Amino acid sequence: MSNPAPPPDSFAFCADLVRSHDFPRYAATLFAPAAERRALLAIFAFNVEIVRVRDQVSQPLPGEIRLQWWTDMLSGHVHGSAEGNPVAAELLRAIRDFDLPVEPLSLLAEEHQFDLYNDPMPTMAALEGYLAATSSALFALAAQVLGPPSEATEHVAGHAGLAQGIVQVMANLPRDAARRQLFVPQQVLEKHDCSMEDVFAGKQTPNLHAVLEQLAGEARQHMTAASSLLAQLAPPLRPAFLPLRQAQADLERLSRPGRNPFTFQPTSRLRTLWTLWRASRSREFTK
């Protein structure tokens, strides 16, 4: 794989992209050393580009083509040069400098093909597989930038990604329901006799609240597991998992009694910074 020197402004481009579209992960990079921060922003900018494909196309086929470009680029078979794409250039630099595995990055792009269609997420196991290849993979890659990979790191990343991903499913419900797309598993909807059409119509029902309570419970279990395993990691690796604390704060907000699940309630950037700063100084992340 060729690794062209990134253009001088590619780092700034990636930083702006992540800051604009994934502020919690951007804020988490502020607690990493400068050299590692550049690589983290490259990974997170790549993720932003992949996640945004659904919003940038009107039909699945152009989205498939865009995702295929990224997998071709990662395999060294680009249609055109990666040098002109600042995110691709930065990502290739990060892969080279930190010996990052290419396969999880390719799998992340492939898994997001699901986003292009409005097929329902069938089961909880299917959702966990999707989140393992996306959210958990990002935690694992970030941790590898900060230190050598290990089985313990993979376990923390697995639970952290599932927790964060499930919280994101709850947070994105207003957007997803409006475009008739659901990441809430059909299996969970059926268990609580919750109609998919009611969800698409934005109807608050006791059945839907039961569905969301189950998802919140699943997320809490994974957060507890990730937190208990975090102590096994060397302190330099732990900043990779700071976004988990924002997910925890989001879950508390999303679980408030009486909250309308179809109301989008973004967290302010200042509060995000405060949450991550407090977490970065806690014993969990420093001792």
mmCIF file of C-alpha atoms in Angstrom:
data_model
loop_
_atom_site.group_PDB
_atom_site.id
_atom_site.type_symbol
_atom_site.label_atom_id
_atom_site.label_comp_id
_atom_site.label_asym_id
_atom_site.label_seq_id
_atom_site.Cartn_x
_atom_site.Cartn_y
_atom_site.Cartn_z
ATOM 1 C CA MET A 1 0.000 0.000 0.000
ATOM 2 C CA SER A 2 1.428 3.388 -0.960
ATOM 3 C CA ASN A 3 1.429 6.026 1.733
ATOM 4 C CA PRO A 4 1.578 9.469 0.119
ATOM 5 C CA ALA A 5 2.531 12.413 2.275
ATOM 6 C CA PRO A 6 -0.689 14.134 3.335
ATOM 7 C CA PRO A 7 -1.245 17.683 2.112
ATOM 8 C CA PRO A 8 -0.326 20.278 4.755
ATOM 9 C CA ASP A 9 -3.928 21.152 5.574
ATOM 10 C CA SER A 10 -5.246 17.590 5.735
ATOM 11 C CA PHE A 11 -4.856 17.448 9.521
ATOM 12 C CA ALA A 12 -6.866 20.644 9.954
ATOM 13 C CA PHE A 13 -9.492 19.293 7.542
ATOM 14 C CA CYS A 14 -9.925 16.114 9.602
ATOM 15 C CA ALA A 15 -10.033 18.049 12.858
ATOM 16 C CA ASP A 16 -12.760 20.354 11.513
ATOM 17 C CA LEU A 17 -14.735 17.411 10.136
ATOM 18 C CA VAL A 18 -14.741 15.523 13.443
ATOM 19 C CA ARG A 19 -15.390 18.661 15.477
ATOM 20 C CA SER A 20 -18.423 19.460 13.302
ATOM 21 C CA HIS A 21 -19.958 15.987 13.077
ATOM 22 C CA ASP A 22 -18.736 13.960 16.060
ATOM 23 C CA PHE A 23 -17.906 16.402 18.825
ATOM 24 C CA PRO A 24 -17.659 13.858 21.695
ATOM 25 C CA ARG A 25 -14.914 11.939 19.894
ATOM 26 C CA TYR A 26 -13.232 15.198 18.882
ATOM 27 C CA ALA A 27 -13.263 16.387 22.491
ATOM 28 C CA ALA A 28 -11.805 13.071 23.662
ATOM 29 C CA THR A 29 -8.777 13.564 21.377
ATOM 30 C CA LEU A 30 -7.921 16.767 23.254
ATOM 31 C CA PHE A 31 -6.748 14.558 26.146
ATOM 32 C CA ALA A 32 -4.312 12.579 23.955
ATOM 33 C CA PRO A 33 -0.684 13.498 23.095
ATOM 34 C CA ALA A 34 -0.270 15.553 19.916
ATOM 35 C CA ALA A 35 1.208 12.798 17.712
ATOM 36 C CA GLU A 36 -1.457 10.306 18.725
ATOM 37 C CA ARG A 37 -4.178 12.934 18.444
ATOM 38 C CA ARG A 38 -3.486 13.346 14.739
ATOM 39 C CA ALA A 39 -3.956 9.629 14.145
ATOM 40 C CA LEU A 40 -7.098 9.511 16.289
ATOM 41 C CA LEU A 41 -8.630 12.359 14.296
ATOM 42 C CA ALA A 42 -7.797 10.515 11.070
ATOM 43 C CA ILE A 43 -9.660 7.418 12.259
ATOM 44 C CA PHE A 44 -12.632 9.414 13.511
ATOM 45 C CA ALA A 45 -12.746 11.521 10.325
ATOM 46 C CA PHE A 46 -12.841 8.309 8.294
ATOM 47 C CA ASN A 47 -15.763 7.153 10.437
ATOM 48 C CA VAL A 48 -17.572 10.474 9.870
ATOM 49 C CA GLU A 49 -17.132 10.107 6.122
ATOM 50 C CA ILE A 50 -18.547 6.572 6.218
ATOM 51 C CA VAL A 51 -21.486 7.427 8.488
ATOM 52 C CA ARG A 52 -22.421 10.469 6.379
ATOM 53 C CA VAL A 53 -22.766 8.488 3.152
ATOM 54 C CA ARG A 54 -26.441 7.733 3.850
ATOM 55 C CA ASP A 55 -27.223 11.449 4.175
ATOM 56 C CA GLN A 56 -25.330 12.366 1.004
ATOM 57 C CA VAL A 57 -27.085 10.047 -1.447
ATOM 58 C CA SER A 58 -30.701 9.671 -2.526
ATOM 59 C CA GLN A 59 -30.391 6.050 -3.638
ATOM 60 C CA PRO A 60 -28.456 3.075 -2.215
ATOM 61 C CA LEU A 61 -26.324 2.436 -5.330
ATOM 62 C CA PRO A 62 -24.329 5.708 -5.205
ATOM 63 C CA GLY A 63 -23.795 5.016 -1.509
ATOM 64 C CA GLU A 64 -22.493 1.539 -2.275
ATOM 65 C CA ILE A 65 -20.064 3.061 -4.779
ATOM 66 C CA ARG A 66 -18.781 5.576 -2.209
ATOM 67 C CA LEU A 67 -18.244 2.878 0.398
ATOM 68 C CA GLN A 68 -16.537 0.671 -2.174
ATOM 69 C CA TRP A 69 -14.099 3.506 -2.934
ATOM 70 C CA TRP A 70 -12.998 3.451 0.698
ATOM 71 C CA THR A 71 -12.553 -0.316 0.834
ATOM 72 C CA ASP A 72 -10.638 -0.176 -2.472
ATOM 73 C CA MET A 73 -8.464 2.615 -1.093
ATOM 74 C CA LEU A 74 -7.674 0.610 2.023
ATOM 75 C CA SER A 75 -6.741 -2.421 -0.057
ATOM 76 C CA GLY A 76 -4.453 -0.279 -2.229
ATOM 77 C CA HIS A 77 -6.719 -0.289 -5.278
ATOM 78 C CA VAL A 78 -8.017 3.251 -5.563
ATOM 79 C CA HIS A 79 -9.883 4.660 -8.539
ATOM 80 C CA GLY A 80 -7.782 7.770 -8.845
ATOM 81 C CA SER A 81 -5.326 8.944 -6.220
ATOM 82 C CA ALA A 82 -5.958 9.051 -2.481
ATOM 83 C CA GLU A 83 -3.656 12.072 -2.262
ATOM 84 C CA GLY A 84 -6.494 14.388 -3.239
ATOM 85 C CA ASN A 85 -8.655 13.206 -0.358
ATOM 86 C CA PRO A 86 -7.397 14.672 2.938
ATOM 87 C CA VAL A 87 -9.167 12.057 5.070
ATOM 88 C CA ALA A 88 -7.749 9.182 3.019
ATOM 89 C CA ALA A 89 -4.277 10.726 3.145
ATOM 90 C CA GLU A 90 -4.413 11.167 6.911
ATOM 91 C CA LEU A 91 -5.802 7.679 7.422
ATOM 92 C CA LEU A 92 -3.016 6.109 5.389
ATOM 93 C CA ARG A 93 -0.501 8.073 7.439
ATOM 94 C CA ALA A 94 -2.055 6.812 10.684
ATOM 95 C CA ILE A 95 -2.040 3.212 9.420
ATOM 96 C CA ARG A 96 1.651 3.539 8.539
ATOM 97 C CA ASP A 97 2.780 5.384 11.660
ATOM 98 C CA PHE A 98 0.927 3.209 14.177
ATOM 99 C CA ASP A 99 0.873 -0.105 12.294
ATOM 100 C CA LEU A 100 -2.918 -0.177 12.395
ATOM 101 C CA PRO A 101 -4.766 -3.181 10.979
ATOM 102 C CA VAL A 102 -6.608 -2.428 7.760
ATOM 103 C CA GLU A 103 -9.227 -5.168 8.092
ATOM 104 C CA PRO A 104 -11.304 -3.522 10.881
ATOM 105 C CA LEU A 105 -11.417 -0.285 8.868
ATOM 106 C CA SER A 106 -12.626 -2.124 5.774
ATOM 107 C CA LEU A 107 -15.192 -4.067 7.804
ATOM 108 C CA LEU A 108 -16.472 -0.818 9.317
ATOM 109 C CA ALA A 109 -17.152 0.566 5.841
ATOM 110 C CA GLU A 110 -18.777 -2.677 4.715
ATOM 111 C CA GLU A 111 -21.009 -2.869 7.793
ATOM 112 C CA HIS A 112 -22.376 0.614 7.133
ATOM 113 C CA GLN A 113 -23.861 -0.632 3.863
ATOM 114 C CA PHE A 114 -26.782 -1.577 6.112
ATOM 115 C CA ASP A 115 -27.449 2.141 6.621
ATOM 116 C CA LEU A 116 -28.217 2.634 2.932
ATOM 117 C CA TYR A 117 -31.375 0.546 3.044
ATOM 118 C CA ASN A 118 -34.451 0.689 5.221
ATOM 119 C CA ASP A 119 -34.356 -2.989 6.104
ATOM 120 C CA PRO A 120 -35.206 -3.451 9.792
ATOM 121 C CA MET A 121 -32.564 -4.619 12.238
ATOM 122 C CA PRO A 122 -33.855 -8.153 12.857
ATOM 123 C CA THR A 123 -32.483 -9.218 16.246
ATOM 124 C CA MET A 124 -30.478 -8.013 19.224
ATOM 125 C CA ALA A 125 -27.656 -10.309 18.096
ATOM 126 C CA ALA A 126 -27.664 -8.601 14.675
ATOM 127 C CA LEU A 127 -27.476 -5.172 16.304
ATOM 128 C CA GLU A 128 -24.598 -6.321 18.509
ATOM 129 C CA GLY A 129 -22.763 -7.614 15.430
ATOM 130 C CA TYR A 130 -23.267 -4.287 13.668
ATOM 131 C CA LEU A 131 -22.030 -2.328 16.695
ATOM 132 C CA ALA A 132 -19.052 -4.641 17.209
ATOM 133 C CA ALA A 133 -17.870 -3.892 13.652
ATOM 134 C CA THR A 134 -18.478 -0.147 13.971
ATOM 135 C CA SER A 135 -18.509 1.400 17.445
ATOM 136 C CA SER A 136 -16.400 -1.269 19.184
ATOM 137 C CA ALA A 137 -13.915 -1.259 16.310
ATOM 138 C CA LEU A 138 -13.389 2.491 16.725
ATOM 139 C CA PHE A 139 -12.607 2.072 20.424
ATOM 140 C CA ALA A 140 -10.154 -0.747 19.645
ATOM 141 C CA LEU A 141 -8.398 1.237 16.904
ATOM 142 C CA ALA A 142 -8.141 4.317 19.121
ATOM 143 C CA ALA A 143 -6.645 2.215 21.899
ATOM 144 C CA GLN A 144 -4.090 0.750 19.480
ATOM 145 C CA VAL A 145 -2.940 4.267 18.621
ATOM 146 C CA LEU A 146 -2.265 4.887 22.318
ATOM 147 C CA GLY A 147 -0.578 1.568 23.097
ATOM 148 C CA PRO A 148 -0.028 -2.042 22.036
ATOM 149 C CA PRO A 149 -3.153 -4.175 21.454
ATOM 150 C CA SER A 150 -4.116 -6.835 23.974
ATOM 151 C CA GLU A 151 -6.952 -9.183 24.788
ATOM 152 C CA ALA A 152 -7.943 -6.940 27.705
ATOM 153 C CA THR A 153 -8.177 -3.927 25.389
ATOM 154 C CA GLU A 154 -10.381 -5.870 22.986
ATOM 155 C CA HIS A 155 -12.736 -6.825 25.820
ATOM 156 C CA VAL A 156 -13.073 -3.228 27.014
ATOM 157 C CA ALA A 157 -13.570 -2.016 23.455
ATOM 158 C CA GLY A 158 -16.239 -4.646 22.843
ATOM 159 C CA HIS A 159 -18.357 -3.643 25.815
ATOM 160 C CA ALA A 160 -17.708 0.085 25.381
ATOM 161 C CA GLY A 161 -18.782 -0.029 21.741
ATOM 162 C CA LEU A 162 -21.973 -1.927 22.493
ATOM 163 C CA ALA A 163 -22.879 0.509 25.277
ATOM 164 C CA GLN A 164 -22.162 3.598 23.209
ATOM 165 C CA GLY A 165 -23.851 2.168 20.123
ATOM 166 C CA ILE A 166 -27.069 1.230 21.913
ATOM 167 C CA VAL A 167 -27.243 4.721 23.415
ATOM 168 C CA GLN A 168 -26.788 6.136 19.916
ATOM 169 C CA VAL A 169 -29.681 4.016 18.647
ATOM 170 C CA MET A 170 -31.881 5.569 21.339
ATOM 171 C CA ALA A 171 -30.623 9.090 20.642
ATOM 172 C CA ASN A 172 -31.115 8.757 16.864
ATOM 173 C CA LEU A 173 -34.679 7.446 17.119
ATOM 174 C CA PRO A 174 -36.279 10.765 16.021
ATOM 175 C CA ARG A 175 -34.117 10.955 12.883
ATOM 176 C CA ASP A 176 -34.371 7.282 12.008
ATOM 177 C CA ALA A 177 -38.137 7.063 12.541
ATOM 178 C CA ALA A 178 -38.657 10.136 10.345
ATOM 179 C CA ARG A 179 -36.977 8.363 7.437
ATOM 180 C CA ARG A 180 -38.639 5.031 8.217
ATOM 181 C CA GLN A 181 -35.420 3.370 9.267
ATOM 182 C CA LEU A 182 -35.043 1.550 12.580
ATOM 183 C CA PHE A 183 -31.976 0.210 14.287
ATOM 184 C CA VAL A 184 -34.118 -0.911 17.222
ATOM 185 C CA PRO A 185 -34.302 -4.685 16.676
ATOM 186 C CA GLN A 186 -37.596 -6.144 15.457
ATOM 187 C CA GLN A 187 -37.125 -8.877 18.040
ATOM 188 C CA VAL A 188 -37.290 -6.325 20.882
ATOM 189 C CA LEU A 189 -40.255 -4.502 19.328
ATOM 190 C CA GLU A 190 -42.182 -7.765 19.025
ATOM 191 C CA LYS A 191 -41.314 -8.803 22.570
ATOM 192 C CA HIS A 192 -43.051 -5.683 23.873
ATOM 193 C CA ASP A 193 -45.844 -5.743 21.245
ATOM 194 C CA CYS A 194 -44.634 -2.435 19.847
ATOM 195 C CA SER A 195 -45.801 -1.577 16.339
ATOM 196 C CA MET A 196 -43.142 -0.422 13.901
ATOM 197 C CA GLU A 197 -45.723 1.797 12.186
ATOM 198 C CA ASP A 198 -46.456 3.509 15.511
ATOM 199 C CA VAL A 199 -42.762 4.242 15.852
ATOM 200 C CA PHE A 200 -42.609 5.629 12.309
ATOM 201 C CA ALA A 201 -45.624 7.800 13.130
ATOM 202 C CA GLY A 202 -43.876 9.176 16.204
ATOM 203 C CA LYS A 203 -46.431 7.799 18.646
ATOM 204 C CA GLN A 204 -45.427 7.592 22.283
ATOM 205 C CA THR A 205 -46.787 4.353 23.695
ATOM 206 C CA PRO A 206 -46.134 2.359 26.871
ATOM 207 C CA ASN A 207 -44.914 -0.426 24.593
ATOM 208 C CA LEU A 208 -42.251 1.808 23.051
ATOM 209 C CA HIS A 209 -41.130 2.995 26.472
ATOM 210 C CA ALA A 210 -40.742 -0.669 27.483
ATOM 211 C CA VAL A 211 -38.591 -1.246 24.396
ATOM 212 C CA LEU A 212 -36.368 1.707 25.254
ATOM 213 C CA GLU A 213 -36.101 0.604 28.883
ATOM 214 C CA GLN A 214 -34.813 -2.767 27.720
ATOM 215 C CA LEU A 215 -32.249 -1.100 25.461
ATOM 216 C CA ALA A 216 -31.171 1.195 28.308
ATOM 217 C CA GLY A 217 -30.721 -1.838 30.553
ATOM 218 C CA GLU A 218 -28.552 -3.544 27.932
ATOM 219 C CA ALA A 219 -26.432 -0.398 27.585
ATOM 220 C CA ARG A 220 -25.959 -0.123 31.352
ATOM 221 C CA GLN A 221 -24.769 -3.718 31.580
ATOM 222 C CA HIS A 222 -22.127 -3.108 28.921
ATOM 223 C CA MET A 223 -21.058 0.156 30.567
ATOM 224 C CA THR A 224 -20.623 -1.602 33.890
ATOM 225 C CA ALA A 225 -18.559 -4.352 32.252
ATOM 226 C CA ALA A 226 -16.377 -1.871 30.373
ATOM 227 C CA SER A 227 -15.770 0.227 33.487
ATOM 228 C CA SER A 228 -14.790 -2.797 35.557
ATOM 229 C CA LEU A 229 -12.328 -3.943 32.887
ATOM 230 C CA LEU A 230 -10.841 -0.486 32.343
ATOM 231 C CA ALA A 231 -8.679 -0.820 35.448
ATOM 232 C CA GLN A 232 -6.818 -3.698 33.779
ATOM 233 C CA LEU A 233 -5.471 -1.347 31.094
ATOM 234 C CA ALA A 234 -2.347 0.771 31.388
ATOM 235 C CA PRO A 235 -3.267 4.418 32.108
ATOM 236 C CA PRO A 236 -1.932 5.685 28.732
ATOM 237 C CA LEU A 237 -4.542 3.532 26.954
ATOM 238 C CA ARG A 238 -7.538 4.724 28.922
ATOM 239 C CA PRO A 239 -8.159 8.075 27.174
ATOM 240 C CA ALA A 240 -9.305 6.027 24.166
ATOM 241 C CA PHE A 241 -12.381 5.171 26.226
ATOM 242 C CA LEU A 242 -13.309 8.691 27.357
ATOM 243 C CA PRO A 243 -16.246 8.863 24.878
ATOM 244 C CA LEU A 244 -17.892 6.152 26.990
ATOM 245 C CA ARG A 245 -18.421 8.726 29.748
ATOM 246 C CA GLN A 246 -20.337 10.968 27.354
ATOM 247 C CA ALA A 247 -22.458 7.978 26.370
ATOM 248 C CA GLN A 248 -23.159 7.370 30.043
ATOM 249 C CA ALA A 249 -24.294 10.978 30.491
ATOM 250 C CA ASP A 250 -26.435 10.708 27.354
ATOM 251 C CA LEU A 251 -28.068 7.547 28.659
ATOM 252 C CA GLU A 252 -29.019 9.249 31.910
ATOM 253 C CA ARG A 253 -30.606 12.070 29.928
ATOM 254 C CA LEU A 254 -32.406 9.721 27.529
ATOM 255 C CA SER A 255 -33.744 7.621 30.428
ATOM 256 C CA ARG A 256 -35.432 10.454 32.308
ATOM 257 C CA PRO A 257 -39.072 9.651 33.166
ATOM 258 C CA GLY A 258 -41.549 11.407 30.922
ATOM 259 C CA ARG A 259 -39.041 12.271 28.213
ATOM 260 C CA ASN A 260 -40.439 12.293 24.688
ATOM 261 C CA PRO A 261 -38.287 9.757 22.777
ATOM 262 C CA PHE A 262 -39.082 11.540 19.512
ATOM 263 C CA THR A 263 -37.616 14.858 20.659
ATOM 264 C CA PHE A 264 -34.030 15.385 19.600
ATOM 265 C CA GLN A 265 -32.067 16.788 22.536
ATOM 266 C CA PRO A 266 -28.414 17.413 21.651
ATOM 267 C CA THR A 267 -25.863 17.953 24.405
ATOM 268 C CA SER A 268 -24.045 21.277 24.366
ATOM 269 C CA ARG A 269 -20.373 21.224 23.472
ATOM 270 C CA LEU A 270 -19.493 22.924 26.740
ATOM 271 C CA ARG A 271 -21.236 20.190 28.733
ATOM 272 C CA THR A 272 -19.483 17.515 26.669
ATOM 273 C CA LEU A 273 -16.102 19.088 27.400
ATOM 274 C CA TRP A 274 -16.966 19.311 31.094
ATOM 275 C CA THR A 275 -18.061 15.647 31.199
ATOM 276 C CA LEU A 276 -14.884 14.407 29.513
ATOM 277 C CA TRP A 277 -12.593 16.695 31.541
ATOM 278 C CA ARG A 278 -14.050 15.393 34.794
ATOM 279 C CA ALA A 279 -13.728 11.810 33.572
ATOM 280 C CA SER A 280 -10.113 12.368 32.495
ATOM 281 C CA ARG A 281 -9.203 13.415 36.045
ATOM 282 C CA SER A 282 -11.027 10.558 37.759
ATOM 283 C CA ARG A 283 -9.218 7.588 39.305
ATOM 284 C CA GLU A 284 -10.814 5.357 36.702
ATOM 285 C CA PHE A 285 -8.736 7.006 33.955
ATOM 286 C CA THR A 286 -5.569 7.969 35.856
ATOM 287 C CA LYS A 287 -4.749 5.252 38.421
#
